[in-house]
PDB file of C-alpha atoms in Angstrom:
ATOM      1  CA  UNK H  91      17.364   2.998   9.101  1.00  0.00           C
ATOM      2  CA  UNK H  92      14.174   4.264  10.565  1.00  0.00           C
ATOM      3  CA  UNK H  93      11.162   2.035  10.232  1.00  0.00           C
ATOM      4  CA  UNK H  94       7.346   1.980  10.884  1.00  0.00           C
ATOM      5  CA  UNK H  95       6.528  -0.518  13.714  1.00  0.00           C
ATOM      6  CA  UNK H  96       3.273  -2.245  14.588  1.00  0.00           C
ATOM      7  CA  UNK H  97       2.030  -4.090  17.506  1.00  0.00           C
ATOM      8  CA  UNK H  98       1.258  -6.857  17.792  1.00  0.00           C
ATOM      9  CA  UNK H  99       1.799  -8.715  14.843  1.00  0.00           C
ATOM     10  CA  UNK H 100      -1.109 -10.895  15.246  1.00  0.00           C
ATOM     11  CA  UNK H 101      -4.241 -10.207  17.321  1.00  0.00           C
ATOM     12  CA  UNK H 102      -7.208 -12.488  17.901  1.00  0.00           C
ATOM     13  CA  UNK H 103     -10.453 -11.379  19.245  1.00  0.00           C
ATOM     14  CA  UNK H 104     -14.163 -12.394  19.424  1.00  0.00           C
ATOM     15  CA  UNK H 105     -16.800 -10.741  17.573  1.00  0.00           C
ATOM     16  CA  UNK H 106     -17.916  -7.724  19.407  1.00  0.00           C
ATOM     17  CA  UNK H 107     -15.146  -6.931  21.176  1.00  0.00           C
ATOM     18  CA  UNK H 108     -12.947  -3.642  20.870  1.00  0.00           C
ATOM     19  CA  UNK H 109      -9.533  -4.000  19.407  1.00  0.00           C
ATOM     20  CA  UNK H 110      -6.678  -1.202  19.511  1.00  0.00           C
ATOM     21  CA  UNK H 111      -3.924  -1.774  16.789  1.00  0.00           C
ATOM     22  CA  UNK H 112      -0.779   0.182  17.486  1.00  0.00           C
ATOM     23  CA  UNK H 113       1.797   1.892  15.239  1.00  0.00           C
ATOM     24  CA  UNK H 114       4.763   3.726  16.049  1.00  0.00           C
ATOM     25  CA  UNK H 115       5.485   6.043  12.807  1.00  0.00           C
ATOM     26  CA  UNK H 116       8.806   7.187  11.812  1.00  0.00           C
ATOM     27  CA  UNK H 117       9.773   9.805  14.391  1.00  0.00           C
ATOM     28  CA  UNK H 118       9.892  12.778  11.945  1.00  0.00           C
ATOM     29  CA  UNK H 119       6.866  12.088   9.799  1.00  0.00           C
ATOM     30  CA  UNK H 120       3.674  13.972  10.316  1.00  0.00           C
ATOM     31  CA  UNK H 121       1.201  12.417   8.149  1.00  0.00           C
ATOM     32  CA  UNK H 122      -0.019   8.893   9.056  1.00  0.00           C
ATOM     33  CA  UNK H 123      -2.484   6.238   7.445  1.00  0.00           C
ATOM     34  CA  UNK H 124      -4.171   3.094   8.071  1.00  0.00           C
ATOM     35  CA  UNK H 125      -4.751   0.542   5.129  1.00  0.00           C
ATOM     36  CA  UNK H 126      -6.545  -2.897   5.231  1.00  0.00           C
ATOM     37  CA  UNK H 127      -5.981  -5.992   3.320  1.00  0.00           C
ATOM     38  CA  UNK H 128      -8.641  -8.690   3.570  1.00  0.00           C
ATOM     39  CA  UNK H 129      -6.876 -11.993   2.990  1.00  0.00           C
ATOM     40  CA  UNK H 130      -6.370 -12.582  -0.669  1.00  0.00           C
ATOM     41  CA  UNK H 131      -7.489  -9.365  -1.574  1.00  0.00           C
ATOM     42  CA  UNK H 132      -6.119  -5.746  -2.508  1.00  0.00           C
ATOM     43  CA  UNK H 133      -4.939  -3.242   0.030  1.00  0.00           C
ATOM     44  CA  UNK H 134      -7.447  -0.574   0.593  1.00  0.00           C
ATOM     45  CA  UNK H 135      -6.919   2.776   2.231  1.00  0.00           C
ATOM     46  CA  UNK H 136      -8.979   3.528   5.227  1.00  0.00           C
ATOM     47  CA  UNK H 137      -7.893   6.910   6.750  1.00  0.00           C
ATOM     48  CA  UNK H 138      -5.119   9.473   6.973  1.00  0.00           C
ATOM     49  CA  UNK H 139      -4.105  11.726   9.963  1.00  0.00           C
ATOM     50  CA  UNK H 140      -2.306  15.129  10.055  1.00  0.00           C
ATOM     51  CA  UNK H 141      -1.936  17.673  12.676  1.00  0.00           C
ATOM     52  CA  UNK H 142      -4.082  15.736  14.996  1.00  0.00           C
ATOM     53  CA  UNK H 143      -7.293  15.326  12.847  1.00  0.00           C
ATOM     54  CA  UNK H 144      -8.269  13.003  10.324  1.00  0.00           C
ATOM     55  CA  UNK H 145      -7.171  14.458   6.713  1.00  0.00           C
ATOM     56  CA  UNK H 146      -9.139  11.842   4.528  1.00  0.00           C
ATOM     57  CA  UNK H 147     -11.097   8.626   4.797  1.00  0.00           C
ATOM     58  CA  UNK H 148     -12.706   6.307   2.729  1.00  0.00           C
ATOM     59  CA  UNK H 149     -16.143   4.659   2.846  1.00  0.00           C
ATOM     60  CA  UNK H 150     -14.881   1.498   4.642  1.00  0.00           C
ATOM     61  CA  UNK H 151     -13.737   3.965   7.538  1.00  0.00           C
ATOM     62  CA  UNK H 152     -17.236   4.033   9.072  1.00  0.00           C
ATOM     63  CA  UNK H 153     -18.248   4.795  12.996  1.00  0.00           C
ATOM     64  CA  UNK H 154     -16.975   1.507  14.302  1.00  0.00           C
ATOM     65  CA  UNK H 155     -13.399   2.855  13.406  1.00  0.00           C
ATOM     66  CA  UNK H 156     -11.379   5.530  15.006  1.00  0.00           C
ATOM     67  CA  UNK H 157      -7.820   6.833  15.129  1.00  0.00           C
ATOM     68  CA  UNK H 158      -5.897   8.742  17.745  1.00  0.00           C
ATOM     69  CA  UNK H 159      -2.360   9.847  18.312  1.00  0.00           C
ATOM     70  CA  UNK H 160      -2.346   9.264  22.145  1.00  0.00           C
ATOM     71  CA  UNK H 161       1.214  10.504  22.661  1.00  0.00           C
ATOM     72  CA  UNK H 162       3.922  11.802  20.573  1.00  0.00           C
ATOM     73  CA  UNK H 163       4.939   8.466  19.237  1.00  0.00           C
ATOM     74  CA  UNK H 164       1.916   6.044  18.906  1.00  0.00           C
ATOM     75  CA  UNK H 165      -0.898   5.919  16.301  1.00  0.00           C
ATOM     76  CA  UNK H 166      -3.567   3.848  16.846  1.00  0.00           C
ATOM     77  CA  UNK H 167      -6.565   2.419  15.174  1.00  0.00           C
ATOM     78  CA  UNK H 168      -9.711   1.327  17.334  1.00  0.00           C
ATOM     79  CA  UNK H 169     -12.459  -0.763  15.992  1.00  0.00           C
ATOM     80  CA  UNK H 170     -15.391  -0.355  18.595  1.00  0.00           C
ATOM     81  CA  UNK H 171     -17.118  -3.970  18.054  1.00  0.00           C
ATOM     82  CA  UNK H 172     -15.267  -6.223  15.781  1.00  0.00           C
ATOM     83  CA  UNK H 173     -17.313  -8.090  13.031  1.00  0.00           C
ATOM     84  CA  UNK H 174     -16.096 -11.283  11.307  1.00  0.00           C
ATOM     85  CA  UNK H 175     -15.340  -9.085   8.378  1.00  0.00           C
ATOM     86  CA  UNK H 176     -13.155  -6.928   9.920  1.00  0.00           C
ATOM     87  CA  UNK H 177     -10.663  -9.821   9.864  1.00  0.00           C
ATOM     88  CA  UNK H 178      -7.870  -8.568   7.730  1.00  0.00           C
ATOM     89  CA  UNK H 179      -4.040  -7.492   7.679  1.00  0.00           C
ATOM     90  CA  UNK H 180      -3.909  -3.853   8.866  1.00  0.00           C
ATOM     91  CA  UNK H 181      -1.175  -1.741   7.587  1.00  0.00           C
ATOM     92  CA  UNK H 182       0.203   1.382   9.120  1.00  0.00           C
ATOM     93  CA  UNK H 183       2.220   4.135   7.016  1.00  0.00           C
ATOM     94  CA  UNK H 184       3.639   7.572   7.749  1.00  0.00           C
ATOM     95  CA  UNK H 185       5.175  10.217   5.509  1.00  0.00           C
ATOM     96  CA  UNK H 186       7.011  13.314   5.872  1.00  0.00           C
ATOM     97  CA  UNK H 187       5.439  16.678   5.184  1.00  0.00           C
ATOM     98  CA  UNK H 188       8.186  18.482   2.998  1.00  0.00           C
ATOM     99  CA  UNK H 189       6.715  21.865   1.538  1.00  0.00           C
ATOM    100  CA  UNK H 190       6.907  22.125  -2.007  1.00  0.00           C
ATOM    101  CA  UNK H 191       7.083  18.184  -2.978  1.00  0.00           C
ATOM    102  CA  UNK H 192       4.133  17.073  -4.872  1.00  0.00           C
ATOM    103  CA  UNK H 193       4.596  13.728  -3.216  1.00  0.00           C
ATOM    104  CA  UNK H 194       6.178  12.245   0.086  1.00  0.00           C
ATOM    105  CA  UNK H 195       6.854   8.832   0.066  1.00  0.00           C
ATOM    106  CA  UNK H 196       4.658   6.409   2.226  1.00  0.00           C
ATOM    107  CA  UNK H 197       6.784   4.046   4.405  1.00  0.00           C
ATOM    108  CA  UNK H 198       4.516   0.855   5.488  1.00  0.00           C
ATOM    109  CA  UNK H 199       4.911  -0.983   8.563  1.00  0.00           C
ATOM    110  CA  UNK H 200       4.965  -4.793   8.813  1.00  0.00           C
ATOM    111  CA  UNK H 201       1.165  -4.988   9.393  1.00  0.00           C
ATOM    112  CA  UNK H 202      -1.010  -6.495  12.133  1.00  0.00           C
ATOM    113  CA  UNK H 203      -3.125  -9.542  11.411  1.00  0.00           C
ATOM    114  CA  UNK H 204      -6.630  -9.378  12.902  1.00  0.00           C
ATOM    115  CA  UNK H 205      -8.636 -12.585  13.129  1.00  0.00           C
ATOM    116  CA  UNK H 206     -12.169 -11.920  14.521  1.00  0.00           C
ATOM    117  CA  UNK H 207     -13.588 -15.245  15.477  1.00  0.00           C
TER     118      UNK H 207
ATOM    119  CA  UNK R 150     -11.830   8.219  -9.680  1.00  0.00           C
ATOM    120  CA  UNK R 151      -8.749   6.438  -9.697  1.00  0.00           C
ATOM    121  CA  UNK R 152      -8.429   2.947 -10.477  1.00  0.00           C
ATOM    122  CA  UNK R 153      -5.944   0.348 -11.063  1.00  0.00           C
ATOM    123  CA  UNK R 154      -6.524  -2.961 -12.748  1.00  0.00           C
ATOM    124  CA  UNK R 155      -3.997  -6.111 -12.565  1.00  0.00           C
ATOM    125  CA  UNK R 156      -5.812  -8.482 -14.834  1.00  0.00           C
ATOM    126  CA  UNK R 157      -3.550 -11.403 -14.305  1.00  0.00           C
ATOM    127  CA  UNK R 158      -4.543 -12.993 -10.982  1.00  0.00           C
ATOM    128  CA  UNK R 159      -2.156 -15.841 -10.822  1.00  0.00           C
ATOM    129  CA  UNK R 160       1.105 -16.559 -13.111  1.00  0.00           C
ATOM    130  CA  UNK R 161       3.383 -19.409 -12.849  1.00  0.00           C
ATOM    131  CA  UNK R 162       6.657 -19.776 -14.538  1.00  0.00           C
ATOM    132  CA  UNK R 163       9.565 -22.024 -14.510  1.00  0.00           C
ATOM    133  CA  UNK R 164      12.737 -20.637 -12.810  1.00  0.00           C
ATOM    134  CA  UNK R 165      14.750 -18.445 -15.364  1.00  0.00           C
ATOM    135  CA  UNK R 166      11.951 -17.546 -17.496  1.00  0.00           C
ATOM    136  CA  UNK R 167      11.125 -14.200 -17.832  1.00  0.00           C
ATOM    137  CA  UNK R 168       7.708 -12.938 -16.879  1.00  0.00           C
ATOM    138  CA  UNK R 169       5.609  -9.587 -17.433  1.00  0.00           C
ATOM    139  CA  UNK R 170       2.967  -8.458 -15.047  1.00  0.00           C
ATOM    140  CA  UNK R 171       0.388  -5.963 -16.352  1.00  0.00           C
ATOM    141  CA  UNK R 172      -0.866  -2.976 -14.814  1.00  0.00           C
ATOM    142  CA  UNK R 173      -3.251  -0.583 -16.212  1.00  0.00           C
ATOM    143  CA  UNK R 174      -4.714   2.547 -14.678  1.00  0.00           C
ATOM    144  CA  UNK R 175      -7.250   5.139 -14.782  1.00  0.00           C
ATOM    145  CA  UNK R 176      -7.149   8.779 -13.448  1.00  0.00           C
ATOM    146  CA  UNK R 177      -8.277  12.385 -14.619  1.00  0.00           C
ATOM    147  CA  UNK R 178      -5.086  13.756 -13.030  1.00  0.00           C
ATOM    148  CA  UNK R 179      -2.248  15.040 -15.037  1.00  0.00           C
ATOM    149  CA  UNK R 180       0.042  14.464 -12.454  1.00  0.00           C
ATOM    150  CA  UNK R 181       0.280  11.412 -10.589  1.00  0.00           C
ATOM    151  CA  UNK R 182       2.682   8.635  -9.575  1.00  0.00           C
ATOM    152  CA  UNK R 183       2.623   4.961 -10.090  1.00  0.00           C
ATOM    153  CA  UNK R 184       4.151   2.330  -7.892  1.00  0.00           C
ATOM    154  CA  UNK R 185       4.851  -1.492  -7.502  1.00  0.00           C
ATOM    155  CA  UNK R 186       5.110  -3.385  -4.371  1.00  0.00           C
ATOM    156  CA  UNK R 187       6.001  -6.908  -3.593  1.00  0.00           C
ATOM    157  CA  UNK R 188       4.343  -8.756  -0.942  1.00  0.00           C
ATOM    158  CA  UNK R 189       6.038 -11.866  -0.049  1.00  0.00           C
ATOM    159  CA  UNK R 190       4.497 -14.689   1.850  1.00  0.00           C
ATOM    160  CA  UNK R 191       5.538 -13.013   5.143  1.00  0.00           C
ATOM    161  CA  UNK R 192       2.822 -10.545   4.222  1.00  0.00           C
ATOM    162  CA  UNK R 193       4.956  -7.057   4.530  1.00  0.00           C
ATOM    163  CA  UNK R 194       4.789  -4.630   1.547  1.00  0.00           C
ATOM    164  CA  UNK R 195       8.041  -4.378  -0.106  1.00  0.00           C
ATOM    165  CA  UNK R 196       8.420  -1.077  -2.287  1.00  0.00           C
ATOM    166  CA  UNK R 197       9.827  -1.710  -5.512  1.00  0.00           C
ATOM    167  CA  UNK R 198       9.394   1.519  -7.708  1.00  0.00           C
ATOM    168  CA  UNK R 199       7.846   5.015  -7.942  1.00  0.00           C
ATOM    169  CA  UNK R 200       7.281   6.583 -11.229  1.00  0.00           C
ATOM    170  CA  UNK R 201       6.196  10.253 -11.801  1.00  0.00           C
ATOM    171  CA  UNK R 202       3.401  10.686 -14.742  1.00  0.00           C
ATOM    172  CA  UNK R 203       6.001  13.122 -16.474  1.00  0.00           C
ATOM    173  CA  UNK R 204       8.627  10.574 -16.798  1.00  0.00           C
ATOM    174  CA  UNK R 205       7.971   7.920 -19.264  1.00  0.00           C
ATOM    175  CA  UNK R 206      11.456   6.608 -19.479  1.00  0.00           C
ATOM    176  CA  UNK R 207      11.641   2.994 -18.695  1.00  0.00           C
ATOM    177  CA  UNK R 208      13.706   1.929 -15.654  1.00  0.00           C
ATOM    178  CA  UNK R 209      16.084  -1.160 -15.263  1.00  0.00           C
ATOM    179  CA  UNK R 210      17.050  -2.378 -11.798  1.00  0.00           C
ATOM    180  CA  UNK R 211      19.170  -5.450 -12.137  1.00  0.00           C
ATOM    181  CA  UNK R 212      16.754  -8.243 -13.081  1.00  0.00           C
ATOM    182  CA  UNK R 213      13.686  -5.707 -12.783  1.00  0.00           C
ATOM    183  CA  UNK R 214      12.561  -3.431 -15.433  1.00  0.00           C
ATOM    184  CA  UNK R 215       9.236  -1.339 -15.845  1.00  0.00           C
ATOM    185  CA  UNK R 216       7.539  -0.035 -19.065  1.00  0.00           C
ATOM    186  CA  UNK R 217       5.656   3.261 -18.514  1.00  0.00           C
ATOM    187  CA  UNK R 218       3.252   4.138 -21.289  1.00  0.00           C
ATOM    188  CA  UNK R 219       1.075   6.995 -20.954  1.00  0.00           C
ATOM    189  CA  UNK R 220      -0.538   6.456 -24.257  1.00  0.00           C
ATOM    190  CA  UNK R 221      -2.119   3.229 -23.029  1.00  0.00           C
ATOM    191  CA  UNK R 222      -2.309   3.957 -19.321  1.00  0.00           C
ATOM    192  CA  UNK R 223       0.116   1.201 -18.507  1.00  0.00           C
ATOM    193  CA  UNK R 224       2.859   0.543 -16.221  1.00  0.00           C
ATOM    194  CA  UNK R 225       4.069  -3.070 -16.525  1.00  0.00           C
ATOM    195  CA  UNK R 226       6.721  -4.849 -14.630  1.00  0.00           C
ATOM    196  CA  UNK R 227       9.177  -7.365 -16.055  1.00  0.00           C
ATOM    197  CA  UNK R 228      11.332  -9.945 -13.956  1.00  0.00           C
ATOM    198  CA  UNK R 229      14.099 -11.238 -16.393  1.00  0.00           C
ATOM    199  CA  UNK R 230      15.657 -14.711 -15.552  1.00  0.00           C
ATOM    200  CA  UNK R 231      12.925 -15.194 -12.608  1.00  0.00           C
ATOM    201  CA  UNK R 232      13.968 -16.867  -9.444  1.00  0.00           C
ATOM    202  CA  UNK R 233      12.076 -18.865  -6.578  1.00  0.00           C
ATOM    203  CA  UNK R 234      12.739 -15.818  -4.409  1.00  0.00           C
ATOM    204  CA  UNK R 235      10.447 -13.730  -6.809  1.00  0.00           C
ATOM    205  CA  UNK R 236       7.463 -15.759  -5.747  1.00  0.00           C
ATOM    206  CA  UNK R 237       5.200 -13.328  -4.171  1.00  0.00           C
ATOM    207  CA  UNK R 238       1.992 -11.140  -4.853  1.00  0.00           C
ATOM    208  CA  UNK R 239       2.989  -7.999  -6.706  1.00  0.00           C
ATOM    209  CA  UNK R 240       0.510  -4.936  -6.413  1.00  0.00           C
ATOM    210  CA  UNK R 241       0.387  -1.831  -8.774  1.00  0.00           C
ATOM    211  CA  UNK R 242      -0.630   1.529  -7.205  1.00  0.00           C
ATOM    212  CA  UNK R 243      -1.505   4.844  -8.232  1.00  0.00           C
ATOM    213  CA  UNK R 244      -1.362   8.181  -6.183  1.00  0.00           C
ATOM    214  CA  UNK R 245      -2.410  11.676  -7.681  1.00  0.00           C
ATOM    215  CA  UNK R 246       0.016  14.375  -6.909  1.00  0.00           C
ATOM    216  CA  UNK R 247      -1.082  17.158  -4.536  1.00  0.00           C
ATOM    217  CA  UNK R 248       0.422  20.364  -3.279  1.00  0.00           C
ATOM    218  CA  UNK R 249       0.557  18.709   0.303  1.00  0.00           C
ATOM    219  CA  UNK R 250       2.243  15.525  -1.218  1.00  0.00           C
ATOM    220  CA  UNK R 251       0.291  13.324   1.002  1.00  0.00           C
ATOM    221  CA  UNK R 252      -2.186  11.194  -0.805  1.00  0.00           C
ATOM    222  CA  UNK R 253      -3.603   7.908  -0.198  1.00  0.00           C
ATOM    223  CA  UNK R 254      -2.477   5.060  -2.597  1.00  0.00           C
ATOM    224  CA  UNK R 255      -4.944   3.180  -5.030  1.00  0.00           C
ATOM    225  CA  UNK R 256      -3.912  -0.626  -4.944  1.00  0.00           C
ATOM    226  CA  UNK R 257      -4.691  -3.046  -7.985  1.00  0.00           C
ATOM    227  CA  UNK R 258      -5.792  -6.584  -6.851  1.00  0.00           C
ATOM    228  CA  UNK R 259      -2.587  -7.857  -7.303  1.00  0.00           C
ATOM    229  CA  UNK R 260      -0.882 -10.833  -9.228  1.00  0.00           C
ATOM    230  CA  UNK R 261       0.275 -13.787  -7.595  1.00  0.00           C
ATOM    231  CA  UNK R 262       3.554 -14.854  -8.994  1.00  0.00           C
ATOM    232  CA  UNK R 263       4.829 -18.426  -8.424  1.00  0.00           C
ATOM    233  CA  UNK R 264       8.380 -19.359  -9.754  1.00  0.00           C
ATOM    234  CA  UNK R 265       8.684 -22.924  -9.911  1.00  0.00           C
ATOM    235  CA  UNK R 266      12.255 -24.455  -9.821  1.00  0.00           C
TER     236      UNK R 266
END
């Protein structure tokens, strides 16, 4: 069964460093998402991406964040200058784009745990 | 604005007891979707159920059952005869329905369930 994959599973970085979190969505999916979960808290939407541009973003997704689909398979989240409060689990998700459906299910990856020291 | 409230932060039960996890939601949309996800200690998000706002029928899947009541904006989740493997954080989530079929999920803060042997 196809699944969303994310690498690395755990990333440790120093405050101020740039990090890139990688996701490989399910191959025929066209919508991609990033969500964040600070330890012990709820899962929060960051951004959605469709047709090579941001479709929607939350207030959390500020100028420190960017997303990219650098090739036909990867979807990345970049944090330019990490802060301590960026420590969290980051989940990637993808969904199809089936015309006429009022909902296309999002399939979540296993997450990348980011630790900023 | 959409909001999901899970008032129970933590619940502890003894194995074989039944337990109900509460979820109350707010939305101005007439068409929306409700979800439950399980997050075991390993951290991934496991999809349990999706319910359309037009379908108020209760659903049962093995030891799991869901009670959707539009009149009280609630979507409660009951585990019958709980087992230690049910120990996890459970998230309720909400998504509006759109023509594009791809919308962010709004999660509650989660309920941590501990099942004691």
